[in-house]
Amino acid sequence: MKRSRSISPAVAILVAEALAFVVVLASLPGQTFAGKTSAFVRKDEKAVDMPLDSDVFRVPPGYNAPQQVHITQGDCDGLAVIVSWVTPDEPGSSLVLYGTSENDLILSANGKVEQYRYYNYTSGYIHHCTIRNLKYDTVYYYAVGVDQTLRKFWFTTPPEVGPDVPYTFGLIGDLGQSFDSNNTLTHYELNPRKGKTVLFVGDLSYADNYLNHDNVRWDTWGRFIERCAAYQPWIWTAGNHEIDFAPDIGETEPFKPYKHRFHVPYTASGSTAALWYSIKRASAYIIVLSSYSAYGKYTPQFKWLEAELPKVNRSQTPWLIVLMHSPWYNSYNYHYMEGETMRVMYEPWFVNYKVDVVFAGHVHAYERSERISNVAYNIVNGQCSPVPDQSAPVYITIGDGGNQEGLATNMTEPQPNYSAFREASFGHAIFDIKNRTHAYYSWHRNEDGYAVEADKMWFTNRFWHPTEESSAYVMHSLH
């Protein structure tokens, strides 16, 4: 007698979502696939920053209470966490108490404290402490503010690195601290897909838009994101608003506030600077690049990336994700072609190593590309148009977090063939890895309900399952 086989809940969900996607496509027989510009229209207005007395900027009560608490991954594999916070009145303790029981924090790690000056501003006391030797897939509770005002938080470590480990990432970029920023963060927090780690593609506080780069706006931003960033890691990418280069007021050290406030595990991946580095998390290998550091041949970033890409073991971490700030493919009339020189340098590597997806920000709107490349062009052969390339990444611009300057609404016309979907709205995205072959991606605009997917796509892994992904192919294969 044959025994019937049962399938796991994860596989059942994967099959159900795939069938739902096919049904939606099959119901649109008259659809054209030259790319879609969304018909959704929202008000074209400047983003308005929340006032300094907003509740999201509230200073926690108690003497020298830790504030601006945030965490990020602290090593290559996910067994360490960097905890950062600020004390306003005096240094206090840099000790972190932690453990797997909320009421029994039996372990401790000691960090370091630093300060910086920027023009007429002096920072609070910035603490960074790396907790090491954690266990995978475990909830840890931690406390900062020892011997003064103790504040407690928690986080969950990722599962052990492996090829079929499911994991859900959130994507946010160009966040700022406007009312739209608050909507984006709330929308992300309430998304039923429940991102476990934020991949942040640059432009954090927009403090540099204020008079003399008012660094008080770094403090308000740190308190604003604490409600999320103290409980799940944010993986940091530097954008142009982090440069803070202002020689007119005597500030000539690029990225000064950013580098003091946001530590990352760059030395663990052999990087010589905190602006480019890599981590492994679950089944993903994440490479962070700096659009505003030297990246030409022989520069430190170039040499690091050249050595880094061959190290990626797709049998261990199938999903190869790259984060940067300035997009390489952009069909808006904002920041047009600003990423072109970096694309010329690195795009052949991305195709050769079969990068799955590149997330960028900078343009204050949303756009997703087809899988395309422009590596054939050699300046004399005339082959200067992007072409379909199933070894190339999908390029996603997600610079729509809220910012301070409003949305990028002016698009190039006609929409280029490589652009699959674009829309000028604020929002966030989710990249939900199912196993080594499939991941489900969705973009969520702020105006919609929490579960609404304004754009979506099934990704098939370029190394393990490199199927054709273009919309036209999907429709053709259904008939």
CSV table of C-alpha atoms in Angstrom, one decimal:
chain,number,residue,atom,x,y,z
A,1,MET,CA,0.0,0.0,0.0
A,2,LYS,CA,1.4,3.4,-1.0
A,3,ARG,CA,1.7,6.0,1.7
A,4,SER,CA,0.6,9.5,0.8
A,5,ARG,CA,3.3,12.2,1.2
A,6,SER,CA,2.6,15.4,3.1
A,7,ILE,CA,4.2,18.7,2.3
A,8,SER,CA,5.6,21.2,4.7
A,9,PRO,CA,3.7,24.3,5.6
A,10,ALA,CA,6.4,26.4,4.0
A,11,VAL,CA,6.2,24.5,0.7
A,12,ALA,CA,2.4,24.8,0.8
A,13,ILE,CA,2.6,28.6,1.2
A,14,LEU,CA,5.1,28.8,-1.6
A,15,VAL,CA,2.9,26.8,-4.0
A,16,ALA,CA,-0.2,28.8,-3.0
A,17,GLU,CA,1.5,32.2,-3.6
A,18,ALA,CA,2.9,31.0,-6.9
A,19,LEU,CA,-0.5,29.9,-8.1
A,20,ALA,CA,-2.1,33.1,-7.0
A,21,PHE,CA,0.5,35.1,-9.0
A,22,VAL,CA,-0.2,32.9,-12.1
A,23,VAL,CA,-3.9,33.4,-11.7
A,24,VAL,CA,-3.5,37.2,-11.6
A,25,LEU,CA,-1.3,37.2,-14.7
A,26,ALA,CA,-3.6,34.8,-16.6
A,27,SER,CA,-6.6,37.1,-15.9
A,28,LEU,CA,-4.9,39.9,-17.9
A,29,PRO,CA,-4.7,38.6,-21.5
A,30,GLY,CA,-4.7,42.1,-23.1
A,31,GLN,CA,-1.7,43.3,-21.0
A,32,THR,CA,1.3,44.8,-22.7
A,33,PHE,CA,4.7,44.3,-21.2
A,34,ALA,CA,6.9,47.2,-22.3
A,35,GLY,CA,7.0,48.3,-18.6
A,36,LYS,CA,4.4,49.9,-16.4
A,37,THR,CA,4.2,53.4,-15.1
A,38,SER,CA,1.7,53.3,-12.2
A,39,ALA,CA,-1.5,55.2,-12.7
A,40,PHE,CA,-1.7,55.8,-8.9
A,41,VAL,CA,-1.7,59.6,-8.3
A,42,ARG,CA,-0.8,61.1,-4.9
A,43,LYS,CA,-0.5,64.8,-4.0
A,44,ASP,CA,2.7,66.3,-5.3
A,45,GLU,CA,4.0,68.2,-2.3
A,46,LYS,CA,7.1,68.6,-0.3
A,47,ALA,CA,7.6,66.3,2.7
A,48,VAL,CA,7.1,68.1,6.0
A,49,ASP,CA,9.5,67.4,8.8
A,50,MET,CA,7.9,66.5,12.1
A,51,PRO,CA,8.5,69.3,14.7
A,52,LEU,CA,11.0,68.8,17.5
A,53,ASP,CA,8.3,68.3,20.1
A,54,SER,CA,6.7,65.3,18.3
A,55,ASP,CA,6.1,62.3,20.4
A,56,VAL,CA,8.3,60.1,18.2
A,57,PHE,CA,11.3,62.3,19.3
A,58,ARG,CA,10.5,62.1,23.0
A,59,VAL,CA,13.5,61.8,25.3
A,60,PRO,CA,13.1,58.8,27.6
A,61,PRO,CA,12.6,59.6,31.3
A,62,GLY,CA,15.2,59.2,33.9
A,63,TYR,CA,18.6,60.6,34.7
A,64,ASN,CA,21.0,60.0,31.8
A,65,ALA,CA,18.6,57.5,30.3
A,66,PRO,CA,20.0,55.8,27.2
A,67,GLN,CA,18.4,56.9,24.0
A,68,GLN,CA,18.8,56.4,20.2
A,69,VAL,CA,19.3,52.6,20.9
A,70,HIS,CA,19.9,50.6,17.7
A,71,ILE,CA,21.5,47.3,16.7
A,72,THR,CA,23.2,45.9,13.7
A,73,GLN,CA,25.0,42.7,12.8
A,74,GLY,CA,28.4,42.5,14.5
A,75,ASP,CA,30.2,39.8,12.6
A,76,CYS,CA,30.1,38.0,9.3
A,77,ASP,CA,27.7,35.1,10.1
A,78,GLY,CA,25.2,36.6,12.6
A,79,LEU,CA,26.5,35.4,15.9
A,80,ALA,CA,27.4,38.9,17.1
A,81,VAL,CA,25.4,42.1,17.5
A,82,ILE,CA,26.6,45.7,17.8
A,83,VAL,CA,24.5,47.6,20.3
A,84,SER,CA,24.7,51.4,20.1
A,85,TRP,CA,23.1,54.1,22.2
A,86,VAL,CA,23.6,57.7,23.5
A,87,THR,CA,23.7,59.0,27.0
A,88,PRO,CA,23.1,62.8,27.2
A,89,ASP,CA,24.4,64.0,30.5
A,90,GLU,CA,27.5,62.0,31.3
A,91,PRO,CA,29.3,58.9,29.9
A,92,GLY,CA,27.8,56.5,32.4
A,93,SER,CA,28.4,52.8,31.8
A,94,SER,CA,29.1,51.2,28.4
A,95,LEU,CA,28.1,47.8,29.8
A,96,VAL,CA,25.4,45.7,28.1
A,97,LEU,CA,23.6,43.1,30.2
A,98,TYR,CA,22.0,40.3,28.2
A,99,GLY,CA,20.6,36.8,28.4
A,100,THR,CA,17.9,34.5,27.1
A,101,SER,CA,15.6,35.2,30.1
A,102,GLU,CA,14.0,38.7,30.3
A,103,ASN,CA,14.4,38.7,34.1
A,104,ASP,CA,17.8,37.0,34.3
A,105,LEU,CA,20.4,38.9,32.3
A,106,ILE,CA,23.3,36.9,33.5
A,107,LEU,CA,25.8,37.8,30.7
A,108,SER,CA,27.5,41.1,30.1
A,109,ALA,CA,29.8,42.8,27.5
A,110,ASN,CA,31.6,46.1,27.9
A,111,GLY,CA,31.8,48.6,25.0
A,112,LYS,CA,33.4,51.9,24.4
A,113,VAL,CA,32.2,55.5,24.5
A,114,GLU,CA,33.1,58.4,22.2
A,115,GLN,CA,32.0,62.0,21.4
A,116,TYR,CA,32.4,64.2,18.4
A,117,ARG,CA,32.1,67.9,17.6
A,118,TYR,CA,30.5,69.3,14.5
A,119,TYR,CA,30.7,73.1,14.1
A,120,ASN,CA,28.9,74.4,17.2
A,121,TYR,CA,27.4,71.1,18.2
A,122,THR,CA,28.8,68.6,20.7
A,123,SER,CA,27.3,65.1,20.6
A,124,GLY,CA,26.1,63.2,23.6
A,125,TYR,CA,28.2,60.2,24.8
A,126,ILE,CA,27.9,57.6,22.0
A,127,HIS,CA,28.3,54.0,23.2
A,128,HIS,CA,29.1,50.9,21.0
A,129,CYS,CA,29.2,47.4,22.4
A,130,THR,CA,29.6,44.2,20.5
A,131,ILE,CA,27.9,41.1,22.0
A,132,ARG,CA,29.7,38.0,20.7
A,133,ASN,CA,29.3,34.2,20.8
A,134,LEU,CA,25.5,34.2,20.6
A,135,LYS,CA,23.4,31.2,19.5
A,136,TYR,CA,21.5,31.1,16.3
A,137,ASP,CA,17.8,31.6,16.1
A,138,THR,CA,17.5,32.7,19.7
A,139,VAL,CA,15.6,35.5,21.5
A,140,TYR,CA,18.0,37.6,23.6
A,141,TYR,CA,17.0,40.3,26.0
A,142,TYR,CA,19.4,43.1,26.8
A,143,ALA,CA,19.7,46.2,29.0
A,144,VAL,CA,21.7,49.4,28.8
A,145,GLY,CA,22.1,52.3,31.3
A,146,VAL,CA,23.6,50.2,34.1
A,147,ASP,CA,23.7,51.9,37.5
A,148,GLN,CA,21.6,54.8,36.3
A,149,THR,CA,18.4,54.5,34.2
A,150,LEU,CA,18.2,50.9,33.0
A,151,ARG,CA,16.3,50.3,29.7
A,152,LYS,CA,15.5,46.9,28.4
A,153,PHE,CA,15.1,45.6,24.8
A,154,TRP,CA,15.2,42.3,22.9
A,155,PHE,CA,16.3,40.9,19.5
A,156,THR,CA,16.3,37.6,17.7
A,157,THR,CA,19.4,36.2,16.2
A,158,PRO,CA,19.2,34.8,12.6
A,159,PRO,CA,19.1,31.1,11.9
A,160,GLU,CA,22.3,29.4,11.0
A,161,VAL,CA,23.7,30.3,7.6
A,162,GLY,CA,22.6,27.7,5.1
A,163,PRO,CA,21.3,27.3,1.5
A,164,ASP,CA,17.6,26.7,2.2
A,165,VAL,CA,17.1,28.8,5.3
A,166,PRO,CA,14.0,31.1,4.9
A,167,TYR,CA,14.4,34.7,6.0
A,168,THR,CA,12.5,38.0,5.5
A,169,PHE,CA,14.3,41.3,4.9
A,170,GLY,CA,12.7,44.7,4.9
A,171,LEU,CA,13.9,47.4,2.5
A,172,ILE,CA,13.9,51.1,3.4
A,173,GLY,CA,15.7,54.0,1.9
A,174,ASP,CA,16.0,57.9,2.2
A,175,LEU,CA,13.9,57.8,5.3
A,176,GLY,CA,14.4,61.2,6.9
A,177,GLN,CA,12.1,62.4,9.7
A,178,SER,CA,9.0,63.8,8.0
A,179,PHE,CA,5.4,62.9,8.6
A,180,ASP,CA,5.8,60.6,5.5
A,181,SER,CA,8.8,59.0,7.2
A,182,ASN,CA,6.7,58.1,10.2
A,183,ASN,CA,4.0,56.6,7.9
A,184,THR,CA,6.7,54.5,6.2
A,185,LEU,CA,8.1,53.1,9.4
A,186,THR,CA,4.6,52.4,10.8
A,187,HIS,CA,3.7,50.7,7.6
A,188,TYR,CA,6.8,48.5,7.7
A,189,GLU,CA,6.2,47.6,11.4
A,190,LEU,CA,2.6,46.5,10.7
A,191,ASN,CA,3.3,44.6,7.5
A,192,PRO,CA,2.0,41.1,8.0
A,193,ARG,CA,5.0,39.6,6.2
A,194,LYS,CA,7.1,40.7,9.3
A,195,GLY,CA,10.6,41.7,8.1
A,196,LYS,CA,13.2,40.5,10.6
A,197,THR,CA,16.1,42.8,9.4
A,198,VAL,CA,16.1,46.1,7.6
A,199,LEU,CA,18.4,46.6,4.7
A,200,PHE,CA,18.8,50.4,4.7
A,201,VAL,CA,20.0,51.9,1.4
A,202,GLY,CA,21.2,55.3,2.6
A,203,ASP,CA,20.2,58.8,3.5
A,204,LEU,CA,19.3,58.6,7.1
A,205,SER,CA,18.5,61.8,9.0
A,206,TYR,CA,18.8,64.6,6.4
A,207,ALA,CA,20.4,66.7,9.2
A,208,ASP,CA,22.6,68.3,6.5
A,209,ASN,CA,19.6,70.0,5.0
A,210,TYR,CA,19.4,72.2,8.1
A,211,LEU,CA,21.4,75.4,8.9
A,212,ASN,CA,25.0,74.4,9.6
A,213,HIS,CA,24.1,70.7,9.3
A,214,ASP,CA,22.2,70.9,12.6
A,215,ASN,CA,23.3,67.7,14.3
A,216,VAL,CA,20.4,67.9,16.8
A,217,ARG,CA,18.5,66.3,13.9
A,218,TRP,CA,20.7,63.3,14.1
A,219,ASP,CA,19.6,62.9,17.7
A,220,THR,CA,15.9,63.3,16.9
A,221,TRP,CA,16.3,60.7,14.1
A,222,GLY,CA,18.0,58.3,16.4
A,223,ARG,CA,15.1,58.5,18.8
A,224,PHE,CA,12.6,58.2,16.0
A,225,ILE,CA,13.9,54.9,14.7
A,226,GLU,CA,14.6,53.3,18.1
A,227,ARG,CA,11.2,51.7,18.2
A,228,CYS,CA,12.3,49.4,15.4
A,229,ALA,CA,16.1,49.6,15.3
A,230,ALA,CA,16.5,48.6,18.9
A,231,TYR,CA,14.7,45.3,18.3
A,232,GLN,CA,15.9,44.2,14.8
A,233,PRO,CA,19.2,44.9,13.0
A,234,TRP,CA,19.4,47.6,10.5
A,235,ILE,CA,22.1,47.0,7.9
A,236,TRP,CA,23.6,50.4,7.1
A,237,THR,CA,24.5,51.9,3.7
A,238,ALA,CA,25.9,55.5,3.5
A,239,GLY,CA,24.2,58.0,1.1
A,240,ASN,CA,25.0,61.5,0.0
A,241,HIS,CA,23.2,63.0,3.0
A,242,GLU,CA,25.7,61.3,5.2
A,243,ILE,CA,28.8,63.0,3.7
A,244,ASP,CA,28.4,66.2,5.8
A,245,PHE,CA,31.4,67.8,4.0
A,246,ALA,CA,31.0,71.5,4.8
A,247,PRO,CA,34.3,73.4,4.5
A,248,ASP,CA,32.5,76.7,4.7
A,249,ILE,CA,31.9,76.0,8.4
A,250,GLY,CA,35.2,74.3,8.9
A,251,GLU,CA,34.0,70.7,8.5
A,252,THR,CA,36.2,68.8,6.1
A,253,GLU,CA,36.0,65.2,7.3
A,254,PRO,CA,33.5,63.4,5.2
A,255,PHE,CA,30.9,61.1,6.9
A,256,LYS,CA,31.9,62.4,10.4
A,257,PRO,CA,28.6,62.2,12.2
A,258,TYR,CA,27.6,58.9,10.4
A,259,LYS,CA,30.8,57.1,11.3
A,260,HIS,CA,30.6,58.1,14.9
A,261,ARG,CA,27.0,57.1,15.3
A,262,PHE,CA,26.7,53.9,13.2
A,263,HIS,CA,29.3,51.2,13.6
A,264,VAL,CA,29.3,48.2,11.2
A,265,PRO,CA,31.4,45.0,11.2
A,266,TYR,CA,33.6,46.1,8.2
A,267,THR,CA,36.9,44.5,9.4
A,268,ALA,CA,35.2,41.1,9.6
A,269,SER,CA,35.0,41.0,5.8
A,270,GLY,CA,38.5,42.4,5.2
A,271,SER,CA,37.3,45.9,4.4
A,272,THR,CA,39.5,48.9,5.3
A,273,ALA,CA,36.6,51.3,5.8
A,274,ALA,CA,33.2,51.3,7.4
A,275,LEU,CA,31.5,52.5,4.2
A,276,TRP,CA,31.8,49.1,2.3
A,277,TYR,CA,31.6,45.7,3.8
A,278,SER,CA,29.7,42.4,3.6
A,279,ILE,CA,27.7,40.1,5.9
A,280,LYS,CA,26.1,36.7,5.7
A,281,ARG,CA,22.6,36.3,7.1
A,282,ALA,CA,20.6,33.1,6.8
A,283,SER,CA,20.8,32.2,3.1
A,284,ALA,CA,21.8,35.6,1.9
A,285,TYR,CA,25.2,37.2,1.2
A,286,ILE,CA,24.9,41.0,1.4
A,287,ILE,CA,27.4,43.3,0.0
A,288,VAL,CA,27.3,47.0,0.9
A,289,LEU,CA,29.0,49.5,-1.4
A,290,SER,CA,29.7,53.3,-1.0
A,291,SER,CA,28.5,55.4,-4.0
A,292,TYR,CA,30.4,58.4,-2.5
A,293,SER,CA,33.8,56.9,-1.8
A,294,ALA,CA,36.4,56.4,-4.4
A,295,TYR,CA,35.6,53.2,-6.4
A,296,GLY,CA,37.8,53.5,-9.5
A,297,LYS,CA,40.5,51.0,-10.4
A,298,TYR,CA,43.2,50.5,-7.7
A,299,THR,CA,41.2,52.3,-5.0
A,300,PRO,CA,40.6,50.4,-1.7
A,301,GLN,CA,36.9,49.8,-2.5
A,302,PHE,CA,37.6,48.5,-5.9
A,303,LYS,CA,40.3,46.1,-4.6
A,304,TRP,CA,38.1,44.9,-1.8
A,305,LEU,CA,35.1,44.2,-4.1
A,306,GLU,CA,37.4,42.5,-6.6
A,307,ALA,CA,38.6,40.1,-3.9
A,308,GLU,CA,35.2,39.8,-2.2
A,309,LEU,CA,33.0,38.5,-5.0
A,310,PRO,CA,35.0,35.3,-5.6
A,311,LYS,CA,34.6,34.5,-1.9
A,312,VAL,CA,30.8,34.2,-2.2
A,313,ASN,CA,29.9,30.5,-1.8
A,314,ARG,CA,26.5,30.1,-3.5
A,315,SER,CA,26.2,26.6,-2.1
A,316,GLN,CA,26.2,28.1,1.4
A,317,THR,CA,24.5,31.5,0.7
A,318,PRO,CA,22.6,31.2,-2.6
A,319,TRP,CA,21.2,34.8,-2.6
A,320,LEU,CA,23.6,37.5,-3.5
A,321,ILE,CA,22.3,40.9,-2.7
A,322,VAL,CA,24.0,44.3,-3.2
A,323,LEU,CA,23.1,47.5,-1.4
A,324,MET,CA,24.2,51.0,-2.7
A,325,HIS,CA,22.8,54.4,-2.6
A,326,SER,CA,23.0,55.8,-6.2
A,327,PRO,CA,21.1,53.7,-8.7
A,328,TRP,CA,22.7,52.5,-11.9
A,329,TYR,CA,19.4,52.2,-13.8
A,330,ASN,CA,17.0,55.1,-13.3
A,331,SER,CA,14.3,56.5,-15.6
A,332,TYR,CA,13.5,59.5,-13.5
A,333,ASN,CA,14.8,63.0,-14.3
A,334,TYR,CA,16.4,63.2,-10.9
A,335,HIS,CA,19.9,62.1,-10.2
A,336,TYR,CA,19.9,60.9,-13.8
A,337,MET,CA,23.1,58.9,-14.7
A,338,GLU,CA,24.8,59.8,-11.4
A,339,GLY,CA,25.5,56.1,-10.9
A,340,GLU,CA,26.9,55.6,-14.4
A,341,THR,CA,30.6,55.6,-13.7
A,342,MET,CA,30.2,53.0,-10.9
A,343,ARG,CA,28.1,50.9,-13.3
A,344,VAL,CA,30.8,51.0,-15.9
A,345,MET,CA,33.4,49.8,-13.3
A,346,TYR,CA,31.4,47.1,-11.6
A,347,GLU,CA,28.5,45.9,-13.8
A,348,PRO,CA,30.6,43.2,-15.6
A,349,TRP,CA,31.4,41.7,-12.2
A,350,PHE,CA,27.7,41.7,-11.2
A,351,VAL,CA,26.8,39.8,-14.3
A,352,ASN,CA,29.7,37.4,-14.1
A,353,TYR,CA,29.0,36.5,-10.5
A,354,LYS,CA,25.2,36.4,-11.1
A,355,VAL,CA,24.1,38.9,-8.5
A,356,ASP,CA,20.4,38.3,-7.8
A,357,VAL,CA,19.2,41.9,-6.9
A,358,VAL,CA,20.6,45.3,-6.4
A,359,PHE,CA,18.8,47.7,-4.0
A,360,ALA,CA,19.5,51.5,-4.2
A,361,GLY,CA,17.9,54.7,-3.0
A,362,HIS,CA,18.8,58.4,-3.8
A,363,VAL,CA,15.8,58.9,-6.3
A,364,HIS,CA,12.8,59.7,-4.1
A,365,ALA,CA,10.5,57.3,-5.8
A,366,TYR,CA,10.1,53.6,-6.6
A,367,GLU,CA,11.3,51.6,-9.7
A,368,ARG,CA,12.0,48.0,-10.5
A,369,SER,CA,13.9,46.9,-13.6
A,370,GLU,CA,13.8,43.8,-15.8
A,371,ARG,CA,17.0,41.7,-15.7
A,372,ILE,CA,19.2,43.7,-18.0
A,373,SER,CA,22.8,44.6,-18.6
A,374,ASN,CA,24.8,47.1,-20.6
A,375,VAL,CA,28.2,45.4,-20.5
A,376,ALA,CA,28.6,44.9,-24.3
A,377,TYR,CA,29.3,48.6,-24.9
A,378,ASN,CA,33.0,49.4,-25.3
A,379,ILE,CA,32.6,53.1,-26.4
A,380,VAL,CA,33.4,52.4,-30.1
A,381,ASN,CA,31.0,49.6,-31.0
A,382,GLY,CA,27.7,51.5,-30.6
A,383,GLN,CA,26.1,48.8,-28.5
A,384,CYS,CA,25.0,51.3,-25.9
A,385,SER,CA,21.5,50.1,-25.1
A,386,PRO,CA,20.7,47.9,-22.1
A,387,VAL,CA,19.7,44.4,-23.3
A,388,PRO,CA,17.8,41.5,-21.6
A,389,ASP,CA,20.4,39.4,-19.6
A,390,GLN,CA,19.2,36.6,-17.3
A,391,SER,CA,22.6,36.6,-15.6
A,392,ALA,CA,22.1,40.2,-14.5
A,393,PRO,CA,20.5,41.5,-11.4
A,394,VAL,CA,17.1,43.1,-11.0
A,395,TYR,CA,17.7,46.7,-10.1
A,396,ILE,CA,15.3,48.2,-7.5
A,397,THR,CA,15.2,51.8,-6.5
A,398,ILE,CA,13.6,52.2,-3.1
A,399,GLY,CA,14.5,55.8,-2.2
A,400,ASP,CA,10.9,56.4,-1.1
A,401,GLY,CA,11.1,56.3,2.7
A,402,GLY,CA,9.9,59.9,3.3
A,403,ASN,CA,13.0,62.1,3.1
A,404,GLN,CA,12.6,65.9,3.4
A,405,GLU,CA,12.5,67.1,-0.2
A,406,GLY,CA,9.4,65.4,-1.5
A,407,LEU,CA,8.8,62.8,-4.3
A,408,ALA,CA,10.6,62.6,-7.6
A,409,THR,CA,7.6,62.8,-9.9
A,410,ASN,CA,9.3,63.8,-13.2
A,411,MET,CA,9.9,60.6,-15.2
A,412,THR,CA,11.6,60.2,-18.6
A,413,GLU,CA,9.3,59.5,-21.4
A,414,PRO,CA,8.7,57.1,-23.0
A,415,GLN,CA,9.4,54.6,-20.3
A,416,PRO,CA,12.5,52.6,-21.2
A,417,ASN,CA,12.1,48.9,-22.0
A,418,TYR,CA,14.3,47.9,-19.1
A,419,SER,CA,12.0,49.6,-16.6
A,420,ALA,CA,9.4,47.0,-15.4
A,421,PHE,CA,7.4,49.2,-12.9
A,422,ARG,CA,7.8,52.7,-11.6
A,423,GLU,CA,5.7,54.9,-9.3
A,424,ALA,CA,6.3,58.2,-7.4
A,425,SER,CA,5.0,57.2,-3.9
A,426,PHE,CA,6.4,56.7,-0.5
A,427,GLY,CA,6.7,53.2,0.8
A,428,HIS,CA,8.9,50.2,1.7
A,429,ALA,CA,9.6,46.7,0.4
A,430,ILE,CA,9.9,43.1,1.6
A,431,PHE,CA,12.3,40.5,0.3
A,432,ASP,CA,11.1,37.1,1.5
A,433,ILE,CA,13.5,34.3,0.9
A,434,LYS,CA,11.8,30.9,0.8
A,435,ASN,CA,14.7,28.5,-0.1
A,436,ARG,CA,17.7,28.4,-2.4
A,437,THR,CA,15.6,28.7,-5.5
A,438,HIS,CA,12.7,31.1,-4.8
A,439,ALA,CA,12.1,34.5,-3.1
A,440,TYR,CA,9.0,36.6,-3.0
A,441,TYR,CA,9.4,40.4,-3.3
A,442,SER,CA,6.7,43.0,-2.7
A,443,TRP,CA,6.6,46.8,-2.5
A,444,HIS,CA,4.0,48.5,-0.3
A,445,ARG,CA,2.9,52.1,-0.8
A,446,ASN,CA,2.0,54.0,2.4
A,447,GLU,CA,-1.5,54.9,1.2
A,448,ASP,CA,-2.6,51.3,1.1
A,449,GLY,CA,-3.6,48.8,3.7
A,450,TYR,CA,-0.8,47.0,5.4
A,451,ALA,CA,-1.1,43.8,3.4
A,452,VAL,CA,-1.6,45.4,0.0
A,453,GLU,CA,1.2,44.7,-2.6
A,454,ALA,CA,1.5,47.6,-5.1
A,455,ASP,CA,4.2,45.8,-6.9
A,456,LYS,CA,5.4,42.2,-6.6
A,457,MET,CA,7.7,39.6,-8.2
A,458,TRP,CA,8.8,36.1,-7.7
A,459,PHE,CA,12.6,35.9,-7.9
A,460,THR,CA,14.3,32.7,-9.0
A,461,ASN,CA,17.9,32.4,-7.9
A,462,ARG,CA,20.4,33.1,-10.6
A,463,PHE,CA,22.8,30.4,-9.4
A,464,TRP,CA,20.4,27.6,-8.5
A,465,HIS,CA,17.3,28.2,-10.7
A,466,PRO,CA,18.0,30.8,-13.3
A,467,THR,CA,14.7,30.8,-15.1
A,468,GLU,CA,13.5,33.5,-17.4
A,469,GLU,CA,11.8,36.2,-15.3
A,470,SER,CA,10.5,38.9,-17.7
A,471,SER,CA,6.8,39.6,-17.7
A,472,ALA,CA,6.5,38.9,-21.4
A,473,TYR,CA,8.0,35.4,-21.0
A,474,VAL,CA,5.6,34.6,-18.1
A,475,MET,CA,2.6,35.6,-20.2
A,476,HIS,CA,3.8,33.7,-23.3
A,477,SER,CA,4.4,30.6,-21.3
A,478,LEU,CA,0.8,30.6,-20.1
A,479,HIS,CA,-0.8,30.4,-23.5
